[in-house]
Short mmCIF file of C-alpha atoms in Angstrom, two decimals:
data_model
loop_
_atom_site.label_atom_id
_atom_site.label_comp_id
_atom_site.label_asym_id
_atom_site.label_seq_id
_atom_site.Cartn_x
_atom_site.Cartn_y
_atom_site.Cartn_z
CA MET J 172 149.05 -83.67 145.74
CA ARG J 173 147.25 -82.25 142.69
CA LYS J 174 149.71 -84.01 140.36
CA ARG J 175 149.17 -87.30 142.17
CA PHE J 176 145.39 -86.90 141.86
CA ILE J 177 145.65 -86.21 138.12
CA SER J 178 147.95 -89.18 137.66
CA GLY J 179 145.48 -91.40 139.48
CA VAL J 180 142.63 -90.22 137.28
CA VAL J 181 144.69 -90.90 134.17
CA VAL J 182 145.44 -94.42 135.41
CA LEU J 183 141.76 -95.09 136.13
CA VAL J 184 140.67 -93.78 132.73
CA ALA J 185 143.32 -95.87 131.00
CA ALA J 186 142.23 -98.94 132.95
CA GLY J 187 138.62 -98.29 132.03
CA LEU J 188 139.46 -97.90 128.35
CA PHE J 189 141.47 -101.11 128.45
CA ALA J 190 138.58 -102.93 130.08
CA VAL J 191 136.20 -101.72 127.37
CA TRP J 192 138.68 -102.75 124.69
CA TRP J 193 139.19 -106.16 126.28
CA CYS J 194 135.49 -106.84 126.64
CA GLY J 195 134.83 -105.79 123.06
CA PHE J 196 137.70 -107.64 121.39
CA ARG J 197 138.57 -110.62 123.54
CA PRO J 198 138.26 -113.91 121.67
CA THR J 199 134.76 -115.39 121.63
CA ALA J 200 134.47 -118.85 123.15
CA ARG J 201 133.76 -121.39 120.42
CA ARG J 202 132.50 -124.92 119.97
CA SER J 203 131.83 -127.41 117.20
CA GLY J 204 129.72 -130.45 116.53
CA PRO J 205 126.30 -131.29 115.09
CA LEU J 206 123.56 -128.69 115.39
CA ALA J 207 120.10 -129.64 116.58
CA HIS J 208 117.28 -128.39 114.37
CA GLU J 209 113.91 -126.94 115.32
CA VAL J 210 111.04 -125.75 113.15
CA TYR J 211 108.10 -123.33 113.05
CA VAL J 212 104.58 -124.19 112.00
CA TRP J 213 103.37 -120.75 110.95
CA GLN J 214 100.22 -121.75 109.07
CA ARG J 215 96.95 -120.23 110.25
CA ASN J 216 94.81 -122.94 108.67
CA TRP J 217 95.48 -126.35 110.18
CA ASN J 218 94.21 -128.40 107.27
CA GLN J 219 94.99 -132.04 106.59
CA SER J 220 98.31 -131.19 104.88
CA VAL J 221 99.55 -129.28 107.93
CA ARG J 222 98.48 -132.02 110.33
CA GLN J 223 100.12 -134.63 108.14
CA ALA J 224 103.40 -132.66 107.95
CA VAL J 225 103.57 -132.33 111.75
CA THR J 226 102.80 -136.02 112.24
CA GLN J 227 105.24 -137.29 109.62
CA ARG J 228 108.12 -134.85 110.15
CA GLY J 229 108.06 -133.96 113.83
CA ALA J 230 110.55 -136.69 114.75
CA ASN J 231 113.22 -134.88 112.71
CA PHE J 232 113.28 -131.86 115.04
CA ALA J 233 114.39 -131.08 118.58
CA ASN J 234 111.49 -128.65 119.04
CA LEU J 235 108.45 -127.44 117.12
CA VAL J 236 106.91 -123.99 117.62
CA ALA J 237 103.38 -123.35 116.36
CA LEU J 238 101.86 -119.92 115.85
CA ARG J 239 98.94 -119.67 118.29
CA ALA J 240 97.85 -116.03 118.18
CA GLU J 241 98.58 -112.63 116.68
CA ILE J 242 97.85 -109.16 118.02
CA VAL J 243 97.70 -106.06 115.83
CA TRP J 244 96.83 -102.55 116.91
CA LYS J 245 93.99 -100.43 115.56
CA ASN J 246 93.60 -96.93 116.99
CA SER J 247 95.93 -98.05 119.80
CA GLN J 248 93.55 -100.89 120.69
CA PRO J 249 94.65 -104.55 120.45
CA GLN J 250 92.96 -106.81 117.91
CA LEU J 251 93.52 -110.47 118.74
CA THR J 252 93.38 -113.35 116.27
CA ARG J 253 93.75 -116.87 117.60
CA VAL J 254 94.98 -119.70 115.39
CA ALA J 255 92.94 -122.88 115.81
CA VAL J 256 95.88 -125.27 116.15
CA ASP J 257 95.09 -128.97 116.14
CA TYR J 258 95.83 -130.03 119.70
CA PRO J 259 95.51 -133.80 119.11
CA THR J 260 98.20 -133.54 116.44
CA LEU J 261 100.48 -131.46 118.68
CA THR J 262 100.02 -133.65 121.74
CA ASN J 263 100.96 -136.70 119.67
CA ALA J 264 104.03 -135.03 118.14
CA VAL J 265 107.22 -136.91 118.95
CA CYS J 266 109.16 -133.74 119.78
CA PRO J 267 108.74 -130.93 122.34
CA VAL J 268 106.20 -128.28 121.30
CA GLY J 269 106.12 -124.55 121.99
CA LEU J 270 103.64 -121.84 121.06
CA ALA J 271 104.26 -118.43 119.52
CA LEU J 272 102.48 -115.11 120.09
CA ARG J 273 103.04 -112.43 117.45
CA ILE J 274 102.61 -108.78 118.41
CA GLY J 275 102.49 -106.02 115.81
CA ALA J 276 104.33 -102.70 116.02
CA TYR J 277 103.31 -100.55 119.00
CA PRO J 278 104.51 -96.97 119.68
CA GLY J 279 104.16 -97.02 123.46
CA PRO J 280 104.03 -96.07 126.24
CA PHE J 281 105.28 -99.20 127.99
CA ALA J 282 104.91 -100.25 131.62
CA THR J 283 104.83 -103.43 133.65
CA ASN J 284 101.42 -102.89 135.23
CA ASP J 285 99.37 -100.73 132.86
CA PRO J 286 96.28 -102.01 130.98
CA VAL J 287 98.29 -102.89 127.85
CA ALA J 288 100.85 -104.98 129.74
CA GLY J 289 98.01 -106.58 131.68
CA TYR J 290 96.18 -107.44 128.48
CA LEU J 291 99.25 -108.96 126.81
CA SER J 292 100.25 -111.01 129.83
CA GLY J 293 96.63 -112.14 130.17
CA VAL J 294 96.58 -113.32 126.54
CA ALA J 295 99.87 -115.15 127.06
CA ALA J 296 98.54 -116.84 130.21
CA SER J 297 95.35 -117.87 128.40
CA LEU J 298 97.36 -119.51 125.60
CA VAL J 299 99.38 -121.50 128.11
CA ALA J 300 96.29 -122.48 130.09
CA ASP J 301 94.43 -123.53 126.93
CA ALA J 302 97.32 -125.79 125.94
CA ALA J 303 97.30 -127.42 129.38
CA THR J 304 93.53 -127.94 129.19
CA ASN J 305 94.04 -129.75 125.90
CA GLY J 306 96.75 -131.99 127.31
CA LEU J 307 99.73 -130.23 125.69
CA ARG J 308 102.77 -129.67 127.87
CA LEU J 309 104.67 -126.74 126.40
CA SER J 310 108.42 -126.39 126.00
CA GLU J 311 108.27 -122.58 125.76
CA LEU J 312 106.25 -119.51 124.83
CA GLN J 313 107.82 -117.42 122.10
CA ILE J 314 107.06 -113.71 121.78
CA ASP J 315 107.62 -112.26 118.31
CA PHE J 316 107.17 -108.49 118.73
CA ASP J 317 107.73 -106.10 115.83
CA CYS J 318 109.68 -103.76 118.09
CA ALA J 319 111.50 -100.59 117.07
CA GLU J 320 115.07 -100.35 118.36
CA SER J 321 114.15 -97.25 120.35
CA LYS J 322 111.49 -99.23 122.25
CA LEU J 323 113.59 -102.16 123.46
CA ASP J 324 113.61 -100.95 127.07
CA GLY J 325 109.83 -100.79 126.93
CA TYR J 326 109.68 -104.28 125.44
CA ARG J 327 111.70 -105.52 128.40
CA LEU J 328 108.91 -104.38 130.73
CA TRP J 329 106.38 -106.37 128.72
CA VAL J 330 108.58 -109.48 128.80
CA GLU J 331 108.91 -109.21 132.57
CA ALA J 332 105.13 -108.92 132.95
CA ILE J 333 104.51 -111.94 130.70
CA GLN J 334 107.15 -114.00 132.49
CA ARG J 335 105.46 -113.42 135.82
CA ARG J 336 102.11 -114.63 134.46
CA VAL J 337 103.35 -117.84 132.78
CA HIS J 338 106.12 -118.82 135.23
CA PRO J 339 107.76 -121.37 135.28
CA LEU J 340 107.31 -121.80 131.50
CA PRO J 341 110.32 -120.32 129.66
CA VAL J 342 109.58 -117.17 127.66
CA THR J 343 111.69 -116.74 124.51
CA ILE J 344 111.88 -113.60 122.39
CA THR J 345 112.85 -113.18 118.75
CA ALA J 346 115.50 -110.57 117.96
CA LEU J 347 116.83 -108.75 114.91
CA PRO J 348 120.54 -108.37 114.14
CA SER J 349 120.24 -104.57 114.33
CA TRP J 350 119.23 -104.86 117.99
CA LEU J 351 122.49 -106.51 119.02
CA LYS J 352 124.54 -103.35 119.01
CA THR J 353 122.27 -101.46 121.41
CA PRO J 354 122.75 -101.29 125.20
CA ALA J 355 118.97 -101.70 125.52
CA PHE J 356 119.17 -105.17 123.98
CA ARG J 357 121.76 -106.23 126.54
CA ARG J 358 119.25 -105.29 129.22
CA LEU J 359 116.47 -107.11 127.37
CA ALA J 360 118.58 -110.24 126.89
CA ALA J 361 119.35 -110.23 130.61
CA VAL J 362 115.68 -110.85 131.42
CA ALA J 363 115.02 -113.16 128.44
CA PRO J 364 118.22 -115.21 128.41
CA ASN J 365 117.35 -117.45 125.47
CA TYR J 366 116.46 -115.58 122.33
CA VAL J 367 116.00 -116.46 118.65
CA LEU J 368 118.13 -114.40 116.27
CA GLN J 369 116.32 -113.88 112.96
CA VAL J 370 118.96 -113.42 110.25
CA HIS J 371 116.49 -113.25 107.35
CA SER J 372 114.63 -110.16 106.24
CA VAL J 373 112.81 -108.62 103.29
CA GLU J 374 113.89 -105.36 101.71
CA ARG J 375 111.95 -103.63 98.97
CA PRO J 376 113.65 -104.47 95.65
CA LYS J 377 114.79 -101.52 93.55
CA SER J 378 113.65 -103.01 90.25
CA PHE J 379 112.18 -106.17 88.73
CA ALA J 380 115.60 -107.60 87.84
CA ALA J 381 117.51 -106.32 90.91
CA PRO J 382 119.29 -108.99 92.99
CA PHE J 383 117.17 -110.23 95.90
CA THR J 384 118.55 -112.01 98.95
CA LEU J 385 116.26 -113.25 101.67
CA CYS J 386 119.20 -114.27 103.83
CA ASP J 387 122.61 -112.73 103.13
CA PRO J 388 125.15 -115.31 104.38
CA THR J 389 127.81 -112.68 105.10
CA ALA J 390 125.40 -110.61 107.16
CA ALA J 391 124.14 -113.76 108.91
CA ARG J 392 127.65 -114.79 109.92
CA ARG J 393 128.38 -111.28 111.15
CA ALA J 394 125.21 -111.21 113.24
CA VAL J 395 125.95 -114.60 114.79
CA GLU J 396 129.47 -113.49 115.72
CA ARG J 397 128.13 -110.31 117.31
CA ALA J 398 125.54 -112.31 119.24
CA GLY J 399 128.24 -114.73 120.34
CA ARG J 400 130.21 -111.90 121.93
CA LEU J 401 127.25 -111.05 124.17
CA GLY J 402 127.53 -114.48 125.78
CA VAL J 403 123.75 -114.95 126.10
CA PRO J 404 122.42 -118.29 124.76
CA PHE J 405 120.61 -117.91 121.45
CA ARG J 406 119.20 -119.86 118.53
CA VAL J 407 119.33 -118.85 114.87
CA ALA J 408 116.23 -118.70 112.68
CA LEU J 409 116.77 -119.50 109.00
CA PRO J 410 114.21 -119.24 106.18
CA THR J 411 112.78 -121.89 103.88
CA TYR J 412 110.06 -119.74 102.34
CA GLY J 413 109.72 -117.37 99.41
CA TYR J 414 107.68 -114.49 98.05
CA LEU J 415 106.02 -113.47 94.83
CA LEU J 416 107.06 -109.93 93.86
CA ALA J 417 104.87 -107.81 91.60
CA PHE J 418 105.87 -104.84 89.44
CA ALA J 419 103.83 -102.67 87.11
CA GLN J 420 104.82 -102.43 83.45
CA SER J 421 106.24 -98.99 84.31
CA GLY J 422 108.64 -100.65 86.77
CA GLN J 423 106.81 -99.52 89.90
CA PHE J 424 106.91 -101.99 92.77
CA LEU J 425 103.34 -103.13 93.54
CA GLY J 426 103.95 -105.39 96.51
CA LEU J 427 104.72 -108.93 97.56
CA SER J 428 102.71 -112.00 98.43
CA ALA J 429 103.48 -115.04 100.54
CA GLU J 430 101.34 -118.17 100.83
CA GLY J 431 97.63 -117.57 100.45
CA PRO J 432 95.38 -115.64 98.06
CA ARG J 433 97.18 -113.42 95.58
CA PRO J 434 96.55 -109.66 95.94
CA ASN J 435 94.44 -107.88 93.34
CA TRP J 436 97.34 -106.90 91.09
CA PRO J 437 96.81 -105.68 87.50
CA ALA J 438 96.48 -108.42 84.90
CA ASP J 439 99.64 -107.22 83.13
CA ALA J 440 101.75 -107.10 86.30
CA GLN J 441 105.24 -108.57 86.05
CA LEU J 442 105.62 -111.35 88.63
CA ARG J 443 108.89 -112.66 90.02
CA GLU J 444 109.26 -115.52 92.46
CA VAL J 445 112.10 -115.24 94.97
CA GLY J 446 113.03 -117.36 97.96
CA ALA J 447 115.60 -118.71 100.36
CA ASP J 448 118.60 -120.31 98.66
CA PRO J 449 119.00 -123.90 99.96
CA GLU J 450 122.61 -124.30 98.83
CA THR J 451 123.71 -121.08 100.54
CA LEU J 452 121.95 -121.99 103.78
CA ALA J 453 123.32 -125.53 103.67
CA ARG J 454 126.85 -124.09 103.59
CA LEU J 455 126.01 -121.81 106.52
CA VAL J 456 124.85 -124.77 108.60
CA GLN J 457 127.90 -126.80 107.60
CA ASP J 458 130.23 -123.95 108.61
CA TRP J 459 128.51 -123.51 111.97
CA THR J 460 128.70 -127.24 112.55
CA LYS J 461 132.48 -127.01 112.23
CA ARG J 462 132.89 -123.84 114.28
CA ARG J 463 130.48 -121.43 115.95
CA PRO J 464 130.22 -119.20 119.03
CA ALA J 465 129.71 -121.19 122.21
CA ALA J 466 126.53 -119.22 122.97
CA MET J 467 124.89 -120.37 119.73
CA GLY J 468 122.48 -123.24 120.23
CA ASN J 469 120.09 -124.77 117.73
CA VAL J 470 118.92 -123.68 114.29
CA ILE J 471 115.17 -123.12 113.94
CA TRP J 472 113.69 -123.23 110.43
CA TYR J 473 110.97 -120.91 109.25
CA ARG J 474 108.92 -122.96 108.33
CA LEU J 475 107.91 -126.65 108.21
CA PRO J 476 107.41 -127.75 104.58
CA VAL J 477 103.79 -128.67 103.84
CA ALA J 478 102.70 -130.51 100.69
CA THR J 479 100.31 -127.73 99.63
CA ASP J 480 102.86 -124.90 99.97
CA ASN J 481 103.59 -122.98 96.79
CA LEU J 482 106.40 -120.71 98.01
CA ASN J 483 108.20 -122.94 100.47
CA TRP J 484 110.84 -125.66 100.11
CA ARG J 485 109.68 -129.21 99.61
CA TRP J 486 110.58 -131.66 102.37
CA PRO J 487 113.53 -133.40 100.58
CA THR J 488 115.34 -130.04 100.36
CA LEU J 489 115.22 -129.38 104.10
CA ALA J 490 115.84 -133.05 104.91
CA ALA J 491 119.15 -132.96 103.03
CA ILE J 492 120.33 -129.96 105.08
CA LEU J 493 119.24 -131.63 108.32
CA ALA J 494 121.41 -134.58 107.27
CA GLY J 495 124.41 -132.25 107.03
CA ARG J 496 124.77 -131.97 103.26
CA SER J 497 123.77 -129.73 100.39
CA PRO J 498 120.67 -130.73 98.41
CA HIS J 499 121.43 -132.14 94.97
CA GLU J 500 119.73 -131.24 91.71
CA GLN J 501 118.35 -133.91 89.41
CA LEU J 502 116.24 -133.59 86.27
CA GLN J 503 114.79 -136.35 84.12
CA CYS J 504 112.79 -136.47 80.92
CA LYS J 505 110.38 -139.34 80.33
CA LEU J 506 108.31 -140.45 77.37
CA HIS J 507 104.76 -141.70 77.68
CA ARG J 508 103.16 -143.49 74.73
CA THR J 509 99.39 -143.42 75.06
CA GLU J 510 98.84 -144.85 71.57
CA ASP J 511 100.88 -145.77 68.50
CA GLY J 512 102.52 -142.71 67.02
CA LEU J 513 101.67 -140.38 69.94
CA VAL J 514 104.49 -139.44 72.32
CA GLU J 515 104.02 -137.30 75.44
CA ILE J 516 107.14 -135.64 76.88
CA HIS J 517 107.36 -135.26 80.67
CA LEU J 518 109.93 -133.37 82.76
CA VAL J 519 110.36 -134.87 86.23
CA ASN J 520 112.31 -133.59 89.23
CA PRO J 521 113.19 -136.56 91.49
CA GLY J 522 116.00 -134.63 93.23
CA GLU J 523 116.25 -132.57 96.42
CA LEU J 524 116.49 -129.13 94.84
CA ASP J 525 114.07 -127.07 92.76
CA VAL J 526 115.32 -126.57 89.20
CA VAL J 527 115.15 -122.85 88.36
CA ARG J 528 116.50 -122.49 84.84
CA ARG J 529 115.63 -121.80 81.25
CA LEU J 530 115.16 -125.27 79.83
CA GLU J 531 115.29 -126.89 76.43
CA VAL J 532 114.27 -130.44 75.58
CA LYS J 533 115.47 -131.75 72.22
CA VAL J 534 113.67 -134.77 70.73
CA HIS J 535 115.24 -136.91 67.97
CA TRP J 536 113.55 -139.65 65.94
CA THR J 537 114.11 -141.78 62.86
CA GLU J 538 112.01 -143.61 60.28
CA ALA J 539 108.85 -141.59 60.86
CA ARG J 540 107.21 -138.36 59.78
CA LEU J 541 106.06 -135.76 62.32
CA VAL J 542 102.38 -135.03 61.78
CA ALA J 543 101.61 -132.60 64.63
CA GLY J 544 102.84 -131.41 68.01
CA ASP J 545 102.50 -128.73 70.66
CA GLY J 546 104.17 -127.39 73.79
CA LEU J 547 102.55 -127.12 77.23
CA GLN J 548 103.38 -125.64 80.67
CA GLY J 549 105.06 -122.61 79.13
CA PHE J 550 107.18 -124.66 76.72
CA GLU J 551 107.02 -123.84 73.01
CA LEU J 552 107.58 -126.25 70.15
CA THR J 553 110.06 -124.40 67.93
CA GLU J 554 110.32 -125.09 64.17
CA PRO J 555 110.73 -128.88 64.08
CA ASP J 556 112.57 -130.36 61.12
CA ALA J 557 112.44 -133.84 59.61
CA VAL J 558 114.15 -135.59 62.55
CA THR J 559 114.34 -133.09 65.47
CA ALA J 560 111.97 -131.04 67.60
CA ARG J 561 112.78 -128.61 70.41
CA PHE J 562 110.62 -127.65 73.38
CA GLN J 563 111.91 -124.42 74.92
CA THR J 564 110.93 -122.02 77.68
CA GLY J 565 112.37 -119.06 75.76
CA SER J 566 113.58 -116.23 77.97
CA ALA J 567 111.30 -117.26 80.85
CA VAL J 568 112.85 -118.95 83.87
CA ARG J 569 110.70 -121.81 85.14
CA ARG J 570 110.73 -123.41 88.58
CA LEU J 571 110.37 -127.17 88.47
CA ARG J 572 109.86 -128.07 92.10
CA VAL J 573 111.07 -131.19 93.84
CA GLY J 574 108.65 -133.99 93.04
CA ASP J 575 107.00 -132.20 90.11
CA ASP J 576 106.06 -134.10 86.95
CA TRP J 577 105.22 -131.77 84.05
CA LEU J 578 103.71 -132.75 80.72
CA ILE J 579 105.59 -130.19 78.59
CA GLY J 580 104.41 -131.24 75.14
CA TRP J 581 103.43 -133.95 72.69
CA LEU J 582 104.40 -135.18 69.23
CA ARG J 583 102.29 -137.26 66.83
CA PHE J 584 104.04 -139.35 64.16
CA ASP J 585 102.63 -141.23 61.23
CA ARG J 586 103.84 -144.48 62.75
CA LYS J 587 105.47 -145.89 65.87
CA CYS J 588 109.15 -144.94 66.04
CA GLU J 589 112.20 -144.80 68.28
CA VAL J 590 112.66 -141.47 70.10
CA GLN J 591 115.65 -140.06 72.02
CA ILE J 592 115.64 -137.07 74.39
CA GLU J 593 118.27 -134.53 75.39
CA ILE J 594 117.85 -131.89 78.14
CA THR J 595 119.73 -128.60 78.12
CA LYS J 596 119.74 -126.21 81.12
CA HIS J 597 120.64 -122.56 80.61
#
């Protein structure tokens, strides 16, 4: 009898181990076909440029999510900032519109019916009610909580409390790839069965020249595959934005800046602009269009290009990816003659991709004598000879954004003459 009991236990254990193996390694269901695209409007100042971008570009997206409020914690007390979104613009948008509530890191404790949960669910309900009062029918409420992995079970209690207050409006959460491997996230995803997987992140660079990747395509693919194995519907958030990194002359990292006023860095700080790589992300989207986990839904872009952005893609870059192709680079040099003998040299980017290179523009002429000249916009006029002048950026890498038109220098001759231009990219 004892031997039979032991044998039965062994069989049960083996069956359990097989079941775990099968659940963990069985093939993930897959699908293919065009991806729908969504977009965030994360600006806090709804100026004319933001309103115009929403009005002109909304038709290109399956959903638009606007930041509506942010909560940070000071001495364990919530500090709420509401974003004054432009409701007339949102109600006239030709795509569904959702709102987002950001919540800063919170150590706990968590409960479904304590004052903190009551406050958060009350804020969420007020955002939904305010939208309805202004004639905006919402597609969803997104909660973007800076949650530690160890607090995911607590976060689930908050989500349940918020869902009860805003029902039947869908509540969506944002999630990090590191959460996917935890049992607590499975429980969280069970109560919020439509989450946004953020595959972009910022890590402190080790040095000024160290490689910087805002979205590692290998890590992004791995995260999407892991999410696909959970079988819970999800969307993928991809970045369009960038940062300005600052380092002291000693090499010490001083900080980073996104859109908005620049921090009070030292005047001699070394500045480096970094951002999302359009060509890499275009390939990611193309690959997922061909084959992706069945649970993966749309792509949502962070964030909508606005004409006044300094560290975000321009619209033609994102538009090319939405069309299913990689953006193309194009660079032109044009001459403007404002008077006889005076030639202004312009660099123009009419393409779909920012040009980030060291650049050299060589100017040739005949039957004239160069009288004077100068470089502008960081270009230097280097030792012209009798028939050639060079405008160079030296060791500095310049970013010529899509749509930019730079006057990079001028040349004055003693008479009107024929001029030819040659561009070299390093």
